[in-house]
Amino acid sequence: MYTVEFQKRGLPHAHILLFMHAKSKLPTSDDIDKLISAEIPDKEKEPELYEVIKNSMIHGPCGSANVKSPCMVDGECSKLYPKKHQDITKVGSDGYPIYRRRKIDDYVEKGGIKCDNRYVMPYNKKFSLRYNAHINVEWCNQNDSIKYLFKYINKGPDKVIFIVEPTQQATAGDSETPQQEQRSAEKKKNEIKDWFDCRLVYFSVFS
């Protein structure tokens, strides 16, 4: 199951829920570690993966290191970062996994702040390497976490999507043919600017 939404930056964002076959489930911590990681890759052994994680999967920084981060609410990170160091992966009483985040010397510098494993968002190595993008991968096996995911999956798309575009009025003496007018309009069209203009209109209506 999946849904695609458009976030404030105007980019599409997908929430995908996969139901695994009984033979492919991840019942133990070791199984989870095989598919999901929340640690900085070794820069020497996995340089390509290191760059992807460095650019796409480091949260914030936030907390006391950056109290002005957008995720900060009432002095705390709304996403509960930075996480605590954790030697082994385990599942908490609320059904959410607590991923392995070992205390090591490796870090990624972001915004002048050294971010260690506590700031890494969970990811799958193969997905990150293949798509070179922000792909947050989570494990869930309890009612609470599944309910949380279903709320995202089933909430549906935005209720209203519209575009406001200016029209060019023909003036007296214009002799362009319809084909020339179309080519001229296409040449002058700036899709990026149009998108941002529409996005601003969208948020002004619903603010």
mmCIF file of C-alpha atoms in Angstrom:
data_model
loop_
_atom_site.group_PDB
_atom_site.id
_atom_site.type_symbol
_atom_site.label_atom_id
_atom_site.label_comp_id
_atom_site.label_asym_id
_atom_site.label_seq_id
_atom_site.Cartn_x
_atom_site.Cartn_y
_atom_site.Cartn_z
ATOM 1 C CA MET A 1 0.000 0.000 0.000
ATOM 2 C CA TYR A 2 1.219 3.512 -0.662
ATOM 3 C CA THR A 3 0.249 7.163 -0.885
ATOM 4 C CA VAL A 4 2.068 10.102 -2.449
ATOM 5 C CA GLU A 5 1.841 13.563 -0.919
ATOM 6 C CA PHE A 6 3.416 16.917 -1.684
ATOM 7 C CA GLN A 7 5.284 18.550 1.162
ATOM 8 C CA LYS A 8 5.935 22.219 1.847
ATOM 9 C CA ARG A 9 9.010 22.265 -0.341
ATOM 10 C CA GLY A 10 6.864 21.190 -3.255
ATOM 11 C CA LEU A 11 8.453 17.771 -3.710
ATOM 12 C CA PRO A 12 6.546 14.471 -3.927
ATOM 13 C CA HIS A 13 6.936 12.251 -0.861
ATOM 14 C CA ALA A 14 5.737 8.632 -0.739
ATOM 15 C CA HIS A 15 4.681 6.517 2.240
ATOM 16 C CA ILE A 16 4.895 2.813 1.362
ATOM 17 C CA LEU A 17 3.809 -0.114 3.544
ATOM 18 C CA LEU A 18 5.041 -3.609 2.605
ATOM 19 C CA PHE A 19 3.486 -6.798 3.977
ATOM 20 C CA MET A 20 6.184 -9.461 4.039
ATOM 21 C CA HIS A 21 5.695 -13.138 3.291
ATOM 22 C CA ALA A 22 6.062 -15.366 6.346
ATOM 23 C CA LYS A 23 9.437 -16.595 5.065
ATOM 24 C CA SER A 24 10.690 -13.032 4.633
ATOM 25 C CA LYS A 25 9.688 -11.551 7.981
ATOM 26 C CA LEU A 26 12.307 -10.190 10.378
ATOM 27 C CA PRO A 27 11.585 -11.768 13.765
ATOM 28 C CA THR A 28 14.937 -11.149 15.442
ATOM 29 C CA SER A 29 17.293 -8.226 15.957
ATOM 30 C CA ASP A 30 19.907 -9.860 13.747
ATOM 31 C CA ASP A 31 17.344 -10.099 10.943
ATOM 32 C CA ILE A 32 16.544 -6.404 11.265
ATOM 33 C CA ASP A 33 20.239 -5.482 11.140
ATOM 34 C CA LYS A 34 20.597 -7.312 7.824
ATOM 35 C CA LEU A 35 18.144 -4.958 6.115
ATOM 36 C CA ILE A 36 18.068 -1.763 8.164
ATOM 37 C CA SER A 37 20.967 0.307 9.417
ATOM 38 C CA ALA A 38 21.100 3.491 11.491
ATOM 39 C CA GLU A 39 24.861 4.014 11.500
ATOM 40 C CA ILE A 40 27.334 5.996 9.425
ATOM 41 C CA PRO A 41 29.002 3.723 6.838
ATOM 42 C CA ASP A 42 32.753 3.207 6.838
ATOM 43 C CA LYS A 43 34.126 5.929 4.562
ATOM 44 C CA GLU A 44 37.054 3.770 3.442
ATOM 45 C CA LYS A 45 35.145 0.528 2.819
ATOM 46 C CA GLU A 46 31.899 2.006 1.450
ATOM 47 C CA PRO A 47 32.715 5.469 0.070
ATOM 48 C CA GLU A 48 29.695 5.675 -2.251
ATOM 49 C CA LEU A 49 27.234 4.700 0.470
ATOM 50 C CA TYR A 50 28.939 7.090 2.876
ATOM 51 C CA GLU A 51 28.285 10.031 0.534
ATOM 52 C CA VAL A 52 24.621 9.096 0.096
ATOM 53 C CA ILE A 53 24.031 8.800 3.846
ATOM 54 C CA LYS A 54 25.989 11.960 4.501
ATOM 55 C CA ASN A 55 23.868 13.960 2.047
ATOM 56 C CA SER A 56 20.447 12.356 2.542
ATOM 57 C CA MET A 57 20.067 10.541 5.858
ATOM 58 C CA ILE A 58 21.463 12.801 8.581
ATOM 59 C CA HIS A 59 18.728 14.414 10.654
ATOM 60 C CA GLY A 60 19.003 18.044 11.681
ATOM 61 C CA PRO A 61 21.240 18.715 13.432
ATOM 62 C CA CYS A 62 18.880 19.750 16.184
ATOM 63 C CA GLY A 63 18.589 19.641 19.971
ATOM 64 C CA SER A 64 21.023 21.664 22.019
ATOM 65 C CA ALA A 65 23.338 21.768 18.980
ATOM 66 C CA ASN A 66 20.771 23.730 16.956
ATOM 67 C CA VAL A 67 17.699 24.939 18.851
ATOM 68 C CA LYS A 68 16.436 26.774 15.728
ATOM 69 C CA SER A 69 16.013 23.609 13.664
ATOM 70 C CA PRO A 70 12.489 23.326 12.087
ATOM 71 C CA CYS A 71 11.880 20.047 13.961
ATOM 72 C CA MET A 72 12.241 21.714 17.373
ATOM 73 C CA VAL A 73 8.996 22.093 19.352
ATOM 74 C CA ASP A 74 9.016 23.495 22.892
ATOM 75 C CA GLY A 75 12.770 23.045 23.104
ATOM 76 C CA GLU A 76 12.743 19.387 21.987
ATOM 77 C CA CYS A 77 13.043 17.601 18.667
ATOM 78 C CA SER A 78 9.603 16.448 17.495
ATOM 79 C CA LYS A 79 11.301 13.430 15.849
ATOM 80 C CA LEU A 80 13.154 12.540 19.091
ATOM 81 C CA TYR A 81 16.658 13.176 17.728
ATOM 82 C CA PRO A 82 19.437 12.831 18.618
ATOM 83 C CA LYS A 83 18.763 9.209 19.563
ATOM 84 C CA LYS A 84 20.646 7.367 22.295
ATOM 85 C CA HIS A 85 23.655 5.201 21.591
ATOM 86 C CA GLN A 86 22.656 1.554 21.364
ATOM 87 C CA ASP A 87 24.968 -1.465 21.130
ATOM 88 C CA ILE A 88 22.341 -3.874 19.775
ATOM 89 C CA THR A 89 19.010 -3.557 17.980
ATOM 90 C CA LYS A 90 15.926 -4.322 20.059
ATOM 91 C CA VAL A 91 12.184 -3.704 19.978
ATOM 92 C CA GLY A 92 10.701 -1.346 22.556
ATOM 93 C CA SER A 93 7.503 -1.945 24.525
ATOM 94 C CA ASP A 94 5.639 0.432 22.184
ATOM 95 C CA GLY A 95 6.371 -1.793 19.178
ATOM 96 C CA TYR A 96 8.962 0.499 17.631
ATOM 97 C CA PRO A 97 12.491 -0.804 17.026
ATOM 98 C CA ILE A 98 15.464 0.753 18.775
ATOM 99 C CA TYR A 99 18.164 0.442 16.146
ATOM 100 C CA ARG A 100 21.815 -0.231 16.772
ATOM 101 C CA ARG A 101 23.732 3.053 17.042
ATOM 102 C CA ARG A 102 27.153 2.225 18.399
ATOM 103 C CA LYS A 103 29.314 4.901 19.965
ATOM 104 C CA ILE A 104 32.251 5.273 17.577
ATOM 105 C CA ASP A 105 34.582 8.024 16.438
ATOM 106 C CA ASP A 106 33.036 8.396 12.946
ATOM 107 C CA TYR A 107 30.884 11.444 12.336
ATOM 108 C CA VAL A 108 29.435 13.593 9.564
ATOM 109 C CA GLU A 109 29.857 17.342 9.752
ATOM 110 C CA LYS A 110 26.633 19.177 8.913
ATOM 111 C CA GLY A 111 26.129 22.884 9.433
ATOM 112 C CA GLY A 112 29.407 23.033 11.301
ATOM 113 C CA ILE A 113 28.192 20.413 13.805
ATOM 114 C CA LYS A 114 29.624 16.911 14.177
ATOM 115 C CA CYS A 115 26.772 14.408 13.809
ATOM 116 C CA ASP A 116 27.457 10.852 14.967
ATOM 117 C CA ASN A 117 25.263 7.742 14.758
ATOM 118 C CA ARG A 118 22.622 9.343 16.970
ATOM 119 C CA TYR A 119 21.561 11.555 14.047
ATOM 120 C CA VAL A 120 21.326 8.850 11.348
ATOM 121 C CA MET A 121 17.841 8.047 10.020
ATOM 122 C CA PRO A 122 17.247 4.293 9.440
ATOM 123 C CA TYR A 123 17.974 3.232 5.868
ATOM 124 C CA ASN A 124 18.461 0.210 3.626
ATOM 125 C CA LYS A 125 21.873 0.049 1.973
ATOM 126 C CA LYS A 126 20.650 -1.300 -1.382
ATOM 127 C CA PHE A 127 17.885 1.295 -1.697
ATOM 128 C CA SER A 128 20.218 4.145 -0.790
ATOM 129 C CA LEU A 129 22.870 3.061 -3.279
ATOM 130 C CA ARG A 130 20.408 2.447 -6.093
ATOM 131 C CA TYR A 131 18.352 5.638 -5.806
ATOM 132 C CA ASN A 132 20.819 8.039 -4.122
ATOM 133 C CA ALA A 133 17.957 9.676 -2.246
ATOM 134 C CA HIS A 134 16.343 10.104 1.154
ATOM 135 C CA ILE A 135 14.661 6.737 1.780
ATOM 136 C CA ASN A 136 13.710 6.140 5.409
ATOM 137 C CA VAL A 137 13.149 2.409 6.044
ATOM 138 C CA GLU A 138 11.445 1.291 9.270
ATOM 139 C CA TRP A 139 10.485 -2.087 10.749
ATOM 140 C CA CYS A 140 7.066 -2.544 12.347
ATOM 141 C CA ASN A 141 5.433 -5.581 13.904
ATOM 142 C CA GLN A 142 3.084 -4.242 16.579
ATOM 143 C CA ASN A 143 -0.437 -2.820 16.501
ATOM 144 C CA ASP A 144 0.636 0.658 17.580
ATOM 145 C CA SER A 145 3.206 1.089 14.832
ATOM 146 C CA ILE A 146 0.952 -0.412 12.144
ATOM 147 C CA LYS A 147 -1.875 1.940 13.153
ATOM 148 C CA TYR A 148 0.517 4.875 12.812
ATOM 149 C CA LEU A 149 1.547 3.760 9.315
ATOM 150 C CA PHE A 150 -2.024 3.105 8.179
ATOM 151 C CA LYS A 151 -2.999 6.662 9.116
ATOM 152 C CA TYR A 152 -0.427 7.956 6.626
ATOM 153 C CA ILE A 153 -1.189 5.412 3.942
ATOM 154 C CA ASN A 154 -4.962 5.988 3.947
ATOM 155 C CA LYS A 155 -5.205 9.723 4.460
ATOM 156 C CA GLY A 156 -5.380 10.307 0.705
ATOM 157 C CA PRO A 157 -4.045 13.131 -1.474
ATOM 158 C CA ASP A 158 -4.617 16.852 -1.072
ATOM 159 C CA LYS A 159 -8.278 17.797 -1.477
ATOM 160 C CA VAL A 160 -7.654 20.644 -3.916
ATOM 161 C CA ILE A 161 -4.978 20.996 -6.570
ATOM 162 C CA PHE A 162 -5.169 23.940 -8.932
ATOM 163 C CA ILE A 163 -2.994 26.155 -11.111
ATOM 164 C CA VAL A 164 -3.351 29.885 -11.721
ATOM 165 C CA GLU A 165 -1.640 31.090 -14.882
ATOM 166 C CA PRO A 166 -1.656 34.563 -16.494
ATOM 167 C CA THR A 167 -3.004 34.841 -20.023
ATOM 168 C CA GLN A 168 -1.526 37.081 -22.698
ATOM 169 C CA GLN A 169 -4.056 39.349 -24.417
ATOM 170 C CA ALA A 170 -3.500 39.884 -28.123
ATOM 171 C CA THR A 171 -3.040 43.522 -29.097
ATOM 172 C CA ALA A 172 -4.174 45.230 -32.258
ATOM 173 C CA GLY A 173 -1.848 44.633 -35.161
ATOM 174 C CA ASP A 174 -0.615 41.244 -33.936
ATOM 175 C CA SER A 175 -0.254 38.961 -36.910
ATOM 176 C CA GLU A 176 1.107 35.778 -35.354
ATOM 177 C CA THR A 177 -0.535 32.565 -36.436
ATOM 178 C CA PRO A 178 -1.933 30.214 -33.741
ATOM 179 C CA GLN A 179 1.093 27.947 -34.224
ATOM 180 C CA GLN A 180 3.509 30.856 -33.743
ATOM 181 C CA GLU A 181 1.615 32.005 -30.654
ATOM 182 C CA GLN A 182 1.860 28.506 -29.163
ATOM 183 C CA ARG A 183 5.611 28.279 -29.828
ATOM 184 C CA SER A 184 6.113 31.742 -28.349
ATOM 185 C CA ALA A 185 4.160 30.819 -25.211
ATOM 186 C CA GLU A 186 6.122 27.576 -24.791
ATOM 187 C CA LYS A 187 9.416 29.419 -25.184
ATOM 188 C CA LYS A 188 8.555 31.956 -22.486
ATOM 189 C CA LYS A 189 7.064 29.410 -20.070
ATOM 190 C CA ASN A 190 9.112 28.903 -16.905
ATOM 191 C CA GLU A 191 7.791 25.731 -15.284
ATOM 192 C CA ILE A 192 9.895 26.103 -12.127
ATOM 193 C CA LYS A 193 8.703 29.667 -11.543
ATOM 194 C CA ASP A 194 5.116 28.640 -12.309
ATOM 195 C CA TRP A 195 5.370 25.833 -9.762
ATOM 196 C CA PHE A 196 6.631 28.093 -7.001
ATOM 197 C CA ASP A 197 4.007 30.750 -7.802
ATOM 198 C CA CYS A 198 1.278 28.113 -7.639
ATOM 199 C CA ARG A 199 2.709 26.724 -4.416
ATOM 200 C CA LEU A 200 2.549 30.157 -2.798
ATOM 201 C CA VAL A 201 -1.048 30.575 -3.887
ATOM 202 C CA TYR A 202 -1.860 27.132 -2.494
ATOM 203 C CA PHE A 203 -0.555 27.899 0.970
ATOM 204 C CA SER A 204 -2.055 31.392 1.091
ATOM 205 C CA VAL A 205 -5.501 29.905 0.469
ATOM 206 C CA PHE A 206 -5.258 27.273 3.186
ATOM 207 C CA SER A 207 -3.296 29.237 5.790
#
